[in-house]
CSV table of C-alpha atoms in Angstrom, one decimal:
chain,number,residue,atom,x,y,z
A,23,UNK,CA,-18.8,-9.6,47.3
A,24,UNK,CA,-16.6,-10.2,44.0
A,25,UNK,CA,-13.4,-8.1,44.5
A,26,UNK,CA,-13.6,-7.6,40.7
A,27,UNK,CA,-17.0,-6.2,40.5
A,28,UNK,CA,-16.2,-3.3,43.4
A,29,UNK,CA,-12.6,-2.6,41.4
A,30,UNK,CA,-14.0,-2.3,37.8
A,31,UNK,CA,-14.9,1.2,38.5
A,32,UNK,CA,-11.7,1.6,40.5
A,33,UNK,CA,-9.8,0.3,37.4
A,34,UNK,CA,-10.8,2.5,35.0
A,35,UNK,CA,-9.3,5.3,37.0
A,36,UNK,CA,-6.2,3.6,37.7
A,37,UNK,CA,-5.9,3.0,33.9
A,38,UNK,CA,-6.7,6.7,33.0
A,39,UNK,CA,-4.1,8.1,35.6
A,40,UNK,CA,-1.3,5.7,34.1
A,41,UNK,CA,-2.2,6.9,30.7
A,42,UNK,CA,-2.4,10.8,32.5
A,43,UNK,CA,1.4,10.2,34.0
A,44,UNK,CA,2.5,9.7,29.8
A,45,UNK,CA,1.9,8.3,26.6
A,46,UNK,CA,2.4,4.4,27.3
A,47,UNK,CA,1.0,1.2,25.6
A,48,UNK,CA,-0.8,-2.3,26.8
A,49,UNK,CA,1.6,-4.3,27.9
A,50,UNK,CA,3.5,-1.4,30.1
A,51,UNK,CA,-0.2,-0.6,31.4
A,52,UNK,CA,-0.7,-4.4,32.6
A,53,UNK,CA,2.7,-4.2,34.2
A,54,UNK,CA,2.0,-1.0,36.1
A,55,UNK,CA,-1.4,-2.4,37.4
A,56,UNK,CA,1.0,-5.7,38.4
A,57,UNK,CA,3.2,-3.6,39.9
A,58,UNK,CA,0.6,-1.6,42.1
A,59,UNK,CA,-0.8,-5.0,43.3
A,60,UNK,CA,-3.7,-6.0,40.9
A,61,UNK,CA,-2.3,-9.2,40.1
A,62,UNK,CA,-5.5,-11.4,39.6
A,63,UNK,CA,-7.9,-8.8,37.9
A,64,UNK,CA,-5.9,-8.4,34.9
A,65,UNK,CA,-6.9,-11.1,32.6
A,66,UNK,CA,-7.4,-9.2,29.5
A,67,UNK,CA,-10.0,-6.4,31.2
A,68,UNK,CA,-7.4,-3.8,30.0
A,69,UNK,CA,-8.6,-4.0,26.9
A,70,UNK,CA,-12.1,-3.2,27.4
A,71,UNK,CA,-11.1,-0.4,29.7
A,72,UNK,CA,-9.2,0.9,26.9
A,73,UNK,CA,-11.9,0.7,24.1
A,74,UNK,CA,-14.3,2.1,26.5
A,75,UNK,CA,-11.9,4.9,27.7
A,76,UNK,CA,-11.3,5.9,23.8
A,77,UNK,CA,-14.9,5.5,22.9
A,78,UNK,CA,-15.8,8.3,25.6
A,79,UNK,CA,-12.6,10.1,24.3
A,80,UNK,CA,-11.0,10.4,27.2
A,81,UNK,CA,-7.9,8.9,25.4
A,82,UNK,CA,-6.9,9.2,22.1
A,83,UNK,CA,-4.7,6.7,20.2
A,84,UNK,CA,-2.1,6.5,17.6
A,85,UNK,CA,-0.5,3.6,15.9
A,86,UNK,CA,3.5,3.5,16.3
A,87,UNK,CA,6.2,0.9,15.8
A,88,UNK,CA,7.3,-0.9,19.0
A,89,UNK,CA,11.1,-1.4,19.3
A,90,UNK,CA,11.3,-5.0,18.4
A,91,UNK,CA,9.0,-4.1,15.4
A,92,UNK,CA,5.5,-5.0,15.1
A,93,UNK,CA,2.8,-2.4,15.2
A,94,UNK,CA,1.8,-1.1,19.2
A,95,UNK,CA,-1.0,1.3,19.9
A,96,UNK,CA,0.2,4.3,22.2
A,97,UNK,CA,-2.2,6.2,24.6
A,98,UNK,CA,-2.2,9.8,25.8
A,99,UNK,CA,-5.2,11.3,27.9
A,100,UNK,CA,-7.1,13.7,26.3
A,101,UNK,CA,-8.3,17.1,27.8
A,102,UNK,CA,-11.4,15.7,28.7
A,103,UNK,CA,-10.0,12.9,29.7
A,104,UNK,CA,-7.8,15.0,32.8
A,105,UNK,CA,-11.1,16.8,33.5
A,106,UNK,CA,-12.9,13.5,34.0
A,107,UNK,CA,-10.1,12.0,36.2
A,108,UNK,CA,-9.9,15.1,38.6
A,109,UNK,CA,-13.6,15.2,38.5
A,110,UNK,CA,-13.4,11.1,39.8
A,111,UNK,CA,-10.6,12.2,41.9
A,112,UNK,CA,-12.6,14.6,44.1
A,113,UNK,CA,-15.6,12.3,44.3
A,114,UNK,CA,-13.6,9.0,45.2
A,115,UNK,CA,-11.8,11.1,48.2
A,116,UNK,CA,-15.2,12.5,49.2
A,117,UNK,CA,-16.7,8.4,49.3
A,118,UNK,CA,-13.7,7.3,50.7
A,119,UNK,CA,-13.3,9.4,53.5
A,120,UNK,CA,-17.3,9.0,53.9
A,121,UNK,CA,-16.8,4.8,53.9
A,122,UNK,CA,-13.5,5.7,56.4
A,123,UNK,CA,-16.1,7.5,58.8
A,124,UNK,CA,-18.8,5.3,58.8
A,125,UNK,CA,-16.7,1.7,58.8
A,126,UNK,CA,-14.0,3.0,61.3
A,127,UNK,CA,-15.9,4.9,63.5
B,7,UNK,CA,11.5,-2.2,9.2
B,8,UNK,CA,8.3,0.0,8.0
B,9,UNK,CA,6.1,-3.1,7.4
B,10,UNK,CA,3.4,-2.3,10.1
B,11,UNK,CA,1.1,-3.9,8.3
B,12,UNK,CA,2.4,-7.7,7.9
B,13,UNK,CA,2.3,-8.4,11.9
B,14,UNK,CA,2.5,-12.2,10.4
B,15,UNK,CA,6.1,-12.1,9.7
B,16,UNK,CA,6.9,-11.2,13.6
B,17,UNK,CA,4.8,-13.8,14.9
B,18,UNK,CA,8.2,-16.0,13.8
B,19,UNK,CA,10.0,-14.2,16.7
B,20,UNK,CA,8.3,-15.7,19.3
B,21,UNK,CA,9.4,-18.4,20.4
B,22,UNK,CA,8.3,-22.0,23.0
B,23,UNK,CA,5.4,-21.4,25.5
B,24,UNK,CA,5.3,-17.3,24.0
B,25,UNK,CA,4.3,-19.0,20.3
B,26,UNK,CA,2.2,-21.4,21.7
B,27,UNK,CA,0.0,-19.0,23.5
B,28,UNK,CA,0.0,-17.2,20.3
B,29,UNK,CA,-1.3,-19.6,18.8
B,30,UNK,CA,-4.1,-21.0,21.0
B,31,UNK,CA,-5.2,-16.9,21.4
B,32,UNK,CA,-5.4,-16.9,17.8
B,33,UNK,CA,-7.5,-20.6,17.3
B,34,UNK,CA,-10.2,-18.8,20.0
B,35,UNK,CA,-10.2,-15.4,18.3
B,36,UNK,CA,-10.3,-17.0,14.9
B,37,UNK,CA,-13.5,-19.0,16.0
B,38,UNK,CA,-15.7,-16.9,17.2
B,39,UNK,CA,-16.4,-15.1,14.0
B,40,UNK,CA,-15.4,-11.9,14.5
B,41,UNK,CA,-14.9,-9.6,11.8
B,42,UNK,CA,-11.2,-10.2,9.8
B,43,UNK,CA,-10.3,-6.7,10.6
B,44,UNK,CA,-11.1,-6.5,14.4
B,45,UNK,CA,-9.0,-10.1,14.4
B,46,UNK,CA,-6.0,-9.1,12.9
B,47,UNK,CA,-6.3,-5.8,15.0
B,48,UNK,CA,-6.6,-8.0,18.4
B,49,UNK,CA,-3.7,-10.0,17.4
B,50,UNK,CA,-1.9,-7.3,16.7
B,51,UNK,CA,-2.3,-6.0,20.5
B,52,UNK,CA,-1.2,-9.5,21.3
B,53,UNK,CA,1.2,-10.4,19.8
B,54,UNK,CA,3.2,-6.9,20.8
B,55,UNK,CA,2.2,-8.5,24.7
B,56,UNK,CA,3.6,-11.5,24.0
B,57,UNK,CA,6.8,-10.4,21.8
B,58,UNK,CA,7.7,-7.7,24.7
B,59,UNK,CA,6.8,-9.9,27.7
B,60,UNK,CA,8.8,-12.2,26.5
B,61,UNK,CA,11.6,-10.0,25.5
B,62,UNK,CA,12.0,-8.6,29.2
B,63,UNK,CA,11.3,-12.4,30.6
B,64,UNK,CA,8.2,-12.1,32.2
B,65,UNK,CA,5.5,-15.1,32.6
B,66,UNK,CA,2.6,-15.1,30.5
B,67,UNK,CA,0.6,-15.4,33.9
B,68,UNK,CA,1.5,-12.0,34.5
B,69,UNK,CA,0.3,-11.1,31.1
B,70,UNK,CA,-2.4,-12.9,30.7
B,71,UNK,CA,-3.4,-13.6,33.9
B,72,UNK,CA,-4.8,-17.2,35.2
B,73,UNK,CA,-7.7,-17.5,33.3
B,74,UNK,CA,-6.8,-18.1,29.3
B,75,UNK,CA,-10.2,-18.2,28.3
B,76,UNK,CA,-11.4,-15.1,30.4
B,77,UNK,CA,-8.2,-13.1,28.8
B,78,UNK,CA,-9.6,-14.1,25.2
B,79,UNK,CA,-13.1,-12.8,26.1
B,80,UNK,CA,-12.5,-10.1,27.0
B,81,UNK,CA,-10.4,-9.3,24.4
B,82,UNK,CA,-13.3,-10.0,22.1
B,83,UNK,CA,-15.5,-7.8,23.9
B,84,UNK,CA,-13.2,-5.1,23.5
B,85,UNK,CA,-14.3,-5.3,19.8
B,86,UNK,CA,-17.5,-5.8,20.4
B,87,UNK,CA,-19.9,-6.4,17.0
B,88,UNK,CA,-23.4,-6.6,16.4
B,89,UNK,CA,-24.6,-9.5,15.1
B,90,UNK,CA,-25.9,-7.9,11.7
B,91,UNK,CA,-23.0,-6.7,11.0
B,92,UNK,CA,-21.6,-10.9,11.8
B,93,UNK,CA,-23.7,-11.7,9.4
B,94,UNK,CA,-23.3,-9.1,6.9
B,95,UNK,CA,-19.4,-10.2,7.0
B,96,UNK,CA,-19.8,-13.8,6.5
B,97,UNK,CA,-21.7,-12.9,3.7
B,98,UNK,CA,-18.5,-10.9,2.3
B,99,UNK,CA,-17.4,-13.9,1.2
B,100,UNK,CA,-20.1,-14.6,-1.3
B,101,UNK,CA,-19.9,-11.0,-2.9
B,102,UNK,CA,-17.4,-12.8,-5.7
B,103,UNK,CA,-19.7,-15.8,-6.1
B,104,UNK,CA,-22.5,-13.4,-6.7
B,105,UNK,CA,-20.8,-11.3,-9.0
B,106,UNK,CA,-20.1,-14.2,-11.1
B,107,UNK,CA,-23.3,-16.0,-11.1
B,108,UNK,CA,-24.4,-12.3,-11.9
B,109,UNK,CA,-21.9,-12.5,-15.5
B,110,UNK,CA,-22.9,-16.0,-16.6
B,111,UNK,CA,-26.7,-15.7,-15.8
B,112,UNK,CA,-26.2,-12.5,-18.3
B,113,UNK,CA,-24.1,-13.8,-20.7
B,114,UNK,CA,-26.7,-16.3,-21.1
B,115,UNK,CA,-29.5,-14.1,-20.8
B,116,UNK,CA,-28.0,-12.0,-24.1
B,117,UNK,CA,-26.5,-15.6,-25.8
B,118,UNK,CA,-30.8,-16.6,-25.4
B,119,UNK,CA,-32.5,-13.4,-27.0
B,120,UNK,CA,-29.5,-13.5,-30.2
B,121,UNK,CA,-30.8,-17.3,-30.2
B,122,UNK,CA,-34.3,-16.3,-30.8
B,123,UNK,CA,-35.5,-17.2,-27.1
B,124,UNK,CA,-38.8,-15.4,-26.3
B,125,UNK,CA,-38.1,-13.3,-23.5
B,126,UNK,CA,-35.0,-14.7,-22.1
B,127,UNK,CA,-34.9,-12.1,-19.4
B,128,UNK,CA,-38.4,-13.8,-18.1
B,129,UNK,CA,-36.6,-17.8,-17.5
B,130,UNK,CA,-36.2,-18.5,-13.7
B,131,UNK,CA,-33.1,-19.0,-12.3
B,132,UNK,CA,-32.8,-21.8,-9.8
B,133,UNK,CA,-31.2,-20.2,-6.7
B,134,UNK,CA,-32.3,-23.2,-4.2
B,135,UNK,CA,-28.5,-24.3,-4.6
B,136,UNK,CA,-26.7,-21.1,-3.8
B,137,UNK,CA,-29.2,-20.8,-0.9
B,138,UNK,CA,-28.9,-24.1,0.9
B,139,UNK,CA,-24.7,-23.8,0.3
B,140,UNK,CA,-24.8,-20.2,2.0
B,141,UNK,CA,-27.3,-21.9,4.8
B,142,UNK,CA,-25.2,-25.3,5.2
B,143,UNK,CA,-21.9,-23.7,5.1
B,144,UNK,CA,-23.0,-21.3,7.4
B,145,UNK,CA,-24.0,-23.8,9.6
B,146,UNK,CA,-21.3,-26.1,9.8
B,147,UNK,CA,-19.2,-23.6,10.5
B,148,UNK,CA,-21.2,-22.3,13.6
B,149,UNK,CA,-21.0,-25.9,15.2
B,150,UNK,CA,-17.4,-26.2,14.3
B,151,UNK,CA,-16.5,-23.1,15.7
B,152,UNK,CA,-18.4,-23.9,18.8
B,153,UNK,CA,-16.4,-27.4,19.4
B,154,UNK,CA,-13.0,-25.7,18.3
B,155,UNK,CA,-13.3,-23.1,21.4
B,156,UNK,CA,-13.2,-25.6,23.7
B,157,UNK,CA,-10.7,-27.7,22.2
B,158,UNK,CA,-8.5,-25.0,22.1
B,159,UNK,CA,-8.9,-25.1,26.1
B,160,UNK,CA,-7.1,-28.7,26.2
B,161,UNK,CA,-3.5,-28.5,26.3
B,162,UNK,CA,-3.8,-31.5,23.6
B,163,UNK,CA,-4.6,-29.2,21.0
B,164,UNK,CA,-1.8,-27.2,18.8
B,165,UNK,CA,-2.2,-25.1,16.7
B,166,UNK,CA,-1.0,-27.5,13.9
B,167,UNK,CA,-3.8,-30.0,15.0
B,168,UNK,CA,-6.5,-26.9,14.1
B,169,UNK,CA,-5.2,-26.3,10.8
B,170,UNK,CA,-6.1,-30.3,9.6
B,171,UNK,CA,-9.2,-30.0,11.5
B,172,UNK,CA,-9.9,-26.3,9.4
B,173,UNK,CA,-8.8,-28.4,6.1
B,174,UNK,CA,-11.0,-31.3,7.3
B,175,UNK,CA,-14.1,-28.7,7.6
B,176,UNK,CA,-13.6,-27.2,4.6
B,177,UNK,CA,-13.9,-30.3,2.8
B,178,UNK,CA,-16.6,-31.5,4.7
B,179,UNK,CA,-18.4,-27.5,3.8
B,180,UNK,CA,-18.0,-28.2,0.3
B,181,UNK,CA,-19.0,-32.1,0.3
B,182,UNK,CA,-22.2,-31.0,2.1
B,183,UNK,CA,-22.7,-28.3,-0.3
B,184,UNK,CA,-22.5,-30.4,-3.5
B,185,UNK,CA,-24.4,-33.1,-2.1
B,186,UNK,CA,-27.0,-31.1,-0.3
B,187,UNK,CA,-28.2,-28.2,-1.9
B,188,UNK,CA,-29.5,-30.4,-4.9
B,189,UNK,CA,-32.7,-31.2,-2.3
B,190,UNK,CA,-32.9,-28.2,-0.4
B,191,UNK,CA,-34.7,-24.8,-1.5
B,192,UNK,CA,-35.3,-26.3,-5.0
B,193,UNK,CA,-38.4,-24.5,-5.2
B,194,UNK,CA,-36.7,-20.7,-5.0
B,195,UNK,CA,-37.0,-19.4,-8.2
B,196,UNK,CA,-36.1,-15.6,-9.5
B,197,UNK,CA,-36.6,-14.1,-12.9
B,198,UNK,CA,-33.6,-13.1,-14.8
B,199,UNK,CA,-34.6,-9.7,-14.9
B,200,UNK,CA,-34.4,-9.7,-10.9
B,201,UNK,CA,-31.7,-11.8,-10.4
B,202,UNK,CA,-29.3,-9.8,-12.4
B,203,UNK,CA,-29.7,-6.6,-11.1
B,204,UNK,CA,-29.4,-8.4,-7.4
B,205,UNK,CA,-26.2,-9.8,-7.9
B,206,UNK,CA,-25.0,-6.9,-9.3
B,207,UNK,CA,-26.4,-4.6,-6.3
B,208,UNK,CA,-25.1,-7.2,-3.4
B,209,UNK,CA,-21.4,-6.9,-5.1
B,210,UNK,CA,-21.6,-3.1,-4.8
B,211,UNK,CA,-23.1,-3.4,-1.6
B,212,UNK,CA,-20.9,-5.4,-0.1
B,213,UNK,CA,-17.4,-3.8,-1.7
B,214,UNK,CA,-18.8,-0.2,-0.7
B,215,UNK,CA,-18.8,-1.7,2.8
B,216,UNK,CA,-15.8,-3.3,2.6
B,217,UNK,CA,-13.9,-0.1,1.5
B,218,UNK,CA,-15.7,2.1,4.0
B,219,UNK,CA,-14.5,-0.6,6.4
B,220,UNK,CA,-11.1,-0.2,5.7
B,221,UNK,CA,-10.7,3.8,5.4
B,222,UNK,CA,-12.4,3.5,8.9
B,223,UNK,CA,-10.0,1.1,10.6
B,224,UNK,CA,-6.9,2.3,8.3
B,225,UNK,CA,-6.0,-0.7,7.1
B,226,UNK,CA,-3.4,-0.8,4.6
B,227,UNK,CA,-3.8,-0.8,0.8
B,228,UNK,CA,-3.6,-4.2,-1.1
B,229,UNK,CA,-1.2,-2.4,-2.8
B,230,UNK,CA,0.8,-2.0,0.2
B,231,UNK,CA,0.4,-4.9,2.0
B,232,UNK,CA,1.7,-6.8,-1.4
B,233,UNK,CA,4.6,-4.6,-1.6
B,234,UNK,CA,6.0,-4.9,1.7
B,235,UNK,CA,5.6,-8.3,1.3
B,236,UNK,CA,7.0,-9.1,-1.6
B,237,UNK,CA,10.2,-7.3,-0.8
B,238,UNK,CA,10.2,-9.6,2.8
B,239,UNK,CA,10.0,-12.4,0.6
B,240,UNK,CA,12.9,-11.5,-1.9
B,241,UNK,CA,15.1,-10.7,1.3
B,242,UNK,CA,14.1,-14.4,2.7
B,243,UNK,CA,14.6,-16.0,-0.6
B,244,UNK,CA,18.5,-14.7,-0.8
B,245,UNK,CA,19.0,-15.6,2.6
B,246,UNK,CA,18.1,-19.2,1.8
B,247,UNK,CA,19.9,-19.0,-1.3
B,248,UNK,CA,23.0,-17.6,0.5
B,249,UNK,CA,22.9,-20.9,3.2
B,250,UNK,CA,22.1,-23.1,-0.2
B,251,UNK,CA,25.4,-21.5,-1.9
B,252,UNK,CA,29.1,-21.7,-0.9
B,253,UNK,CA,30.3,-19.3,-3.8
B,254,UNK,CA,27.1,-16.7,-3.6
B,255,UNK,CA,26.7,-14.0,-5.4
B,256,UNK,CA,26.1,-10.2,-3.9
B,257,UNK,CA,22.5,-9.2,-3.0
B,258,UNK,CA,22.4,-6.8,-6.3
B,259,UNK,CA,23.5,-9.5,-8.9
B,260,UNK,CA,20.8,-12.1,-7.3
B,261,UNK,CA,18.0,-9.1,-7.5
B,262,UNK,CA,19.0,-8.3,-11.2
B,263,UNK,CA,19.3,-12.1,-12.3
B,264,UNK,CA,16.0,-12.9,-9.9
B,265,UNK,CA,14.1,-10.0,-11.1
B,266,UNK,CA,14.7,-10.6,-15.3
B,267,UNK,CA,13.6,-14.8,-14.6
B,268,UNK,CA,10.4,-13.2,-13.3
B,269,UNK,CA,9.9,-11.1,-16.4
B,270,UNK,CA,10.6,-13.8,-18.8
B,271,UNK,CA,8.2,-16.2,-16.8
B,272,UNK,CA,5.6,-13.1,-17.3
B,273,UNK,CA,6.4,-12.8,-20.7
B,274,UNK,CA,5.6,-16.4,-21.0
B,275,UNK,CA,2.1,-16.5,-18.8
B,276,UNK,CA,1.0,-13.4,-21.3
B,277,UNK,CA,1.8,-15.1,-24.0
B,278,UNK,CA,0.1,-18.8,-23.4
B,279,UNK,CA,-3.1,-16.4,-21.7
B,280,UNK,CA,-3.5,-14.8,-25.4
B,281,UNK,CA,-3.6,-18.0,-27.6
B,282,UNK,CA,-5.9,-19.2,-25.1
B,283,UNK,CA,-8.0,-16.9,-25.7
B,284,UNK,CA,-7.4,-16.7,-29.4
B,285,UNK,CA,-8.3,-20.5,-29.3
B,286,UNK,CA,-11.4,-19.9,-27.5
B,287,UNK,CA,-12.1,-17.4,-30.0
B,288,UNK,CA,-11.6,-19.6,-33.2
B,289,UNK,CA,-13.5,-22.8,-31.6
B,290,UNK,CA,-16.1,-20.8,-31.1
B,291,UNK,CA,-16.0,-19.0,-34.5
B,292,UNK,CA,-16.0,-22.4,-36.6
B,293,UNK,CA,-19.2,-23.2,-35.9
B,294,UNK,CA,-21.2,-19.9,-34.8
B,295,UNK,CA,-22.2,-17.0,-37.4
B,296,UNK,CA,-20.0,-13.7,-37.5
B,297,UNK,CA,-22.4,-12.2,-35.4
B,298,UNK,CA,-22.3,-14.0,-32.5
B,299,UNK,CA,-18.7,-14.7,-32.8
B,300,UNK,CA,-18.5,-10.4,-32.6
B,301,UNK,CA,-20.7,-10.2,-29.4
B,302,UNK,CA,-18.4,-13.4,-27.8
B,303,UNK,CA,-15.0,-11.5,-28.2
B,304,UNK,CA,-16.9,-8.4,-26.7
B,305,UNK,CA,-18.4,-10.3,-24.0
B,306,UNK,CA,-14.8,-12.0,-23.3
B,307,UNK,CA,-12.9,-9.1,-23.4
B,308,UNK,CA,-14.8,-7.4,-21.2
B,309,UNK,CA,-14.5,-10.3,-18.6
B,310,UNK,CA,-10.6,-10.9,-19.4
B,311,UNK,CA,-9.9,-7.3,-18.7
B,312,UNK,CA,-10.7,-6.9,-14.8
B,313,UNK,CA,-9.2,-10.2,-14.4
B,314,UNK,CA,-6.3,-9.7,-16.1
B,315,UNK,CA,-5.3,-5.9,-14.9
B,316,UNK,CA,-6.2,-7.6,-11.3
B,317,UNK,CA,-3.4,-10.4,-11.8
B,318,UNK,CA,-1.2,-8.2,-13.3
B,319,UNK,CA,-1.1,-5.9,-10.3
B,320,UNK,CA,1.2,-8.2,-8.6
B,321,UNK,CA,4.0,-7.6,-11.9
B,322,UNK,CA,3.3,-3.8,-11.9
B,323,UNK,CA,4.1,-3.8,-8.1
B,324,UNK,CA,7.5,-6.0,-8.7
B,325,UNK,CA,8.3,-3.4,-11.4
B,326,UNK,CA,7.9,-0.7,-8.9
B,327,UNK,CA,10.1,-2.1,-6.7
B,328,UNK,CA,12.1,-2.8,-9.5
B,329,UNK,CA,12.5,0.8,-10.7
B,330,UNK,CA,12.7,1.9,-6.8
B,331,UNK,CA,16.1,0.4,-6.1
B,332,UNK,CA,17.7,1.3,-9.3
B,333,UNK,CA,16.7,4.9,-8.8
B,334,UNK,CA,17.8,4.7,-5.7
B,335,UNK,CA,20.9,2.7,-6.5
B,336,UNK,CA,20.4,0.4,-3.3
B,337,UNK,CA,19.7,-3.5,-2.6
B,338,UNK,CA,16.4,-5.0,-1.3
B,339,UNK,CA,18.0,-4.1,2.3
B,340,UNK,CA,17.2,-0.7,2.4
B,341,UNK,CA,14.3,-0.5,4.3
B,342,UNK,CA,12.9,2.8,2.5
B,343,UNK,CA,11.5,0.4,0.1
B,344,UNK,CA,9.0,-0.4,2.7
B,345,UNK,CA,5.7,1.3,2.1
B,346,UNK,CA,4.0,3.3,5.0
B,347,UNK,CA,0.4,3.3,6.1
């Protein structure tokens, strides 16, 4: 199975829980995910995410200046947002201790 | 700097492999058609990656990841268009040529019926030519767009390279036009009477759209875009002229001395733009009666007008500026000049 099909979903609720810790921006998004070991899956998904996440408004976005000057969008969860994220919370524990019972049995 | 709007004049920051990428992100982007708004927008996300990974020294693989061309679809689909409203962009571009064609096909339409012509508003208008140039333009530029996307995959092509190959198409674009649209379409013809009015309603059309566009994305003014830009280019301009000089003079002498040449150039371009049109107006008097010559300064005026109060924006703008710092008794430095968004 592709690894990045199975973590789109995954993803999504990795990016909305960066963007839940504090207002942040792309390229400190890309680094976190780096960071937490999604090195290969990157490649320019965040962005999707992103427009997807602000479509459903579940992050809102505001244009700011970035310290060596050019324009950077910054993103902050919205209410909804939160809501949806413990809502995925609850149900990813509840598949994943499922998947634990069943696989490791 | 408050100039969030010109992400062009950072793109100079980046530097070796940082630029490149830059560059070949923008050659992909740039050729697949997207909307200019949603472009400049992705770039914009970009080139703050790229600026900032390469401020704190980290690969582009970690930014981009292994996969250029994956990174740049995605980035596309992120602004994600239909394909009318593709179309209905491309087609931006003719709103000026239609408006046009729209002013002369009435001019002559009125210059007919004063000249006796049995209902001028009834003659066809050949529109086979404006048809097969929006078709064969259109065209071209598909297939070329197609081959530069995966040219732009070859480490071979810069960025440089693209630009002659973009001059190269537009030339070949407008050979094609002038040579081919004589034998294609010949047989569309519209009345006068419905080819005015369509002009005239695809200009609106289309310039609604546009503005609704950019209150939507909040894009900056014209006004402010030119304004923050011209005040970049005054600050580069003494910045040359202070490497150029040994003995230069302060920032607010070179503004006062810079600023007066461009008024007395202006003073100049006003001046040879009215006996033009004076001359226009007597040629055209010696031979034509009174009464035409009256409805031909009308019809003139009202065409010079628009034009002119649109050229002239770019003087009432430096005059602003103008006004700003000696109100504010500063120097182009002062980055309050800088218009928000």
């Amino acid at each position: 199975m592709d690894e990045s099909q199975l973590l789109k979903g995954i993803l999504e609720a990795c990016v909305l829980h960066i963007i839940s810790q504090k207002e942040t921006y792309g390229y400190q998004i890309i680094i976190d995910l780096d960071q937490a070991g999604f090195h290969n899956i990157i490649e320019g998904t965040l962005y999707p995410i992103l427009t997807r996440l602000e479509k459903k408004e579940y992050i809102s976005c505001r244009k700011g200046k970035s310290p060596l000057g050019p324009t950077r969008k910054y993103y902050s969860i919205t209410p909804l947002g939160q809501k949806s994220l413990d809502e995925y919370l609850i149900v990813y524990q509840s598949v994943i201790d499922k998947t634990n019972q069943l696989l490791f049995k | 700097m408050e100039q969030e709007d010109v992400y062009v004049n950072y793109i100079r920051l980046l530097k070796d492999e940082y630029k490149e990428t830059f560059g070949r992100i923008d050659i992909y982007i740039a050729s697949h058609g997207l909307v200019v708004d949603n472009t400049s927008e992705i770039m914009e996300d970009v080139l703050d990656l790229l600026l900032t990974a390469q401020e704190n020294h980290v690969p582009i693989e970690n930014i981009i990841g292994k996969d250029f061309e994956k990174f740049c679809n995605q980035l596309i689909e992120s602004h994600k268009e239909s394909i009318v409203e593709r179309f209905l962009s491309y087609f931006q571009w003719f709103r000026y040529i239609a408006l046009l064609l729209g002013i002369l096909e009435l001019i002559a339409m009125i210059f007919d019926y004063l000249d006796g012509v049995e209902k001028s508003w009834n003659i066809p208008v050949e529109v086979g030519n404006l048809c097969a140039s929006i078709i064969i333009s259109f065209f071209i530029a598909f297939l070329f767009n197609i081959l530069r996307k995966k040219l732009v995959l070859k480490k071979w092509y810069t960025p440089k390279l693209d630009t002659v190959f973009v001059i190269f198409l537009v030339v070949f674009i407008i050979i094609s036009c002038f040579f081919g649209s004589d034998y294609l379409f010949s047989f569309i013809l519209i009345p006068r009477f419905l080819f005015i009015p369509l002009t005239f309603i695809f200009f609106i059309f289309m310039t609604i759209r546009k503005r609704k566009q950019k209150k939507e994305n909040h894009r900056p003014s014209f006004y402010k875009k030119v304004h923050n830009k011209m005040i970049e280019d005054y600050r580069k301009e003494y910045e040359k002229y202070q490497k150029k000089q040994e003995n230069h003079i302060d920032v607010k002498t070179w503004y006062e001395k810079k600023y007066k040449k461009e008024l007395f150039y202006q003073i100049i371009t006003n001046i040879i733009l009215v006996i033009i049109l004076l001359g226009f107006i007597i040629f055209v008097s010696r031979d034509s009666e009174m009464f035409d010559t009256i409805i031909f300064i009308i019809i003139i005026t009202c065409i010079e007008i628009p034009i002119f109060s649109f050229f002239n924006k770019g003087n009432r703008i430096r005059k602003n500026i103008y006004n700003e710092i000696k109100k504010k008794n500063t120097d182009i430095y002062d980055d309050s000049l800088f218009q928000k968004e």
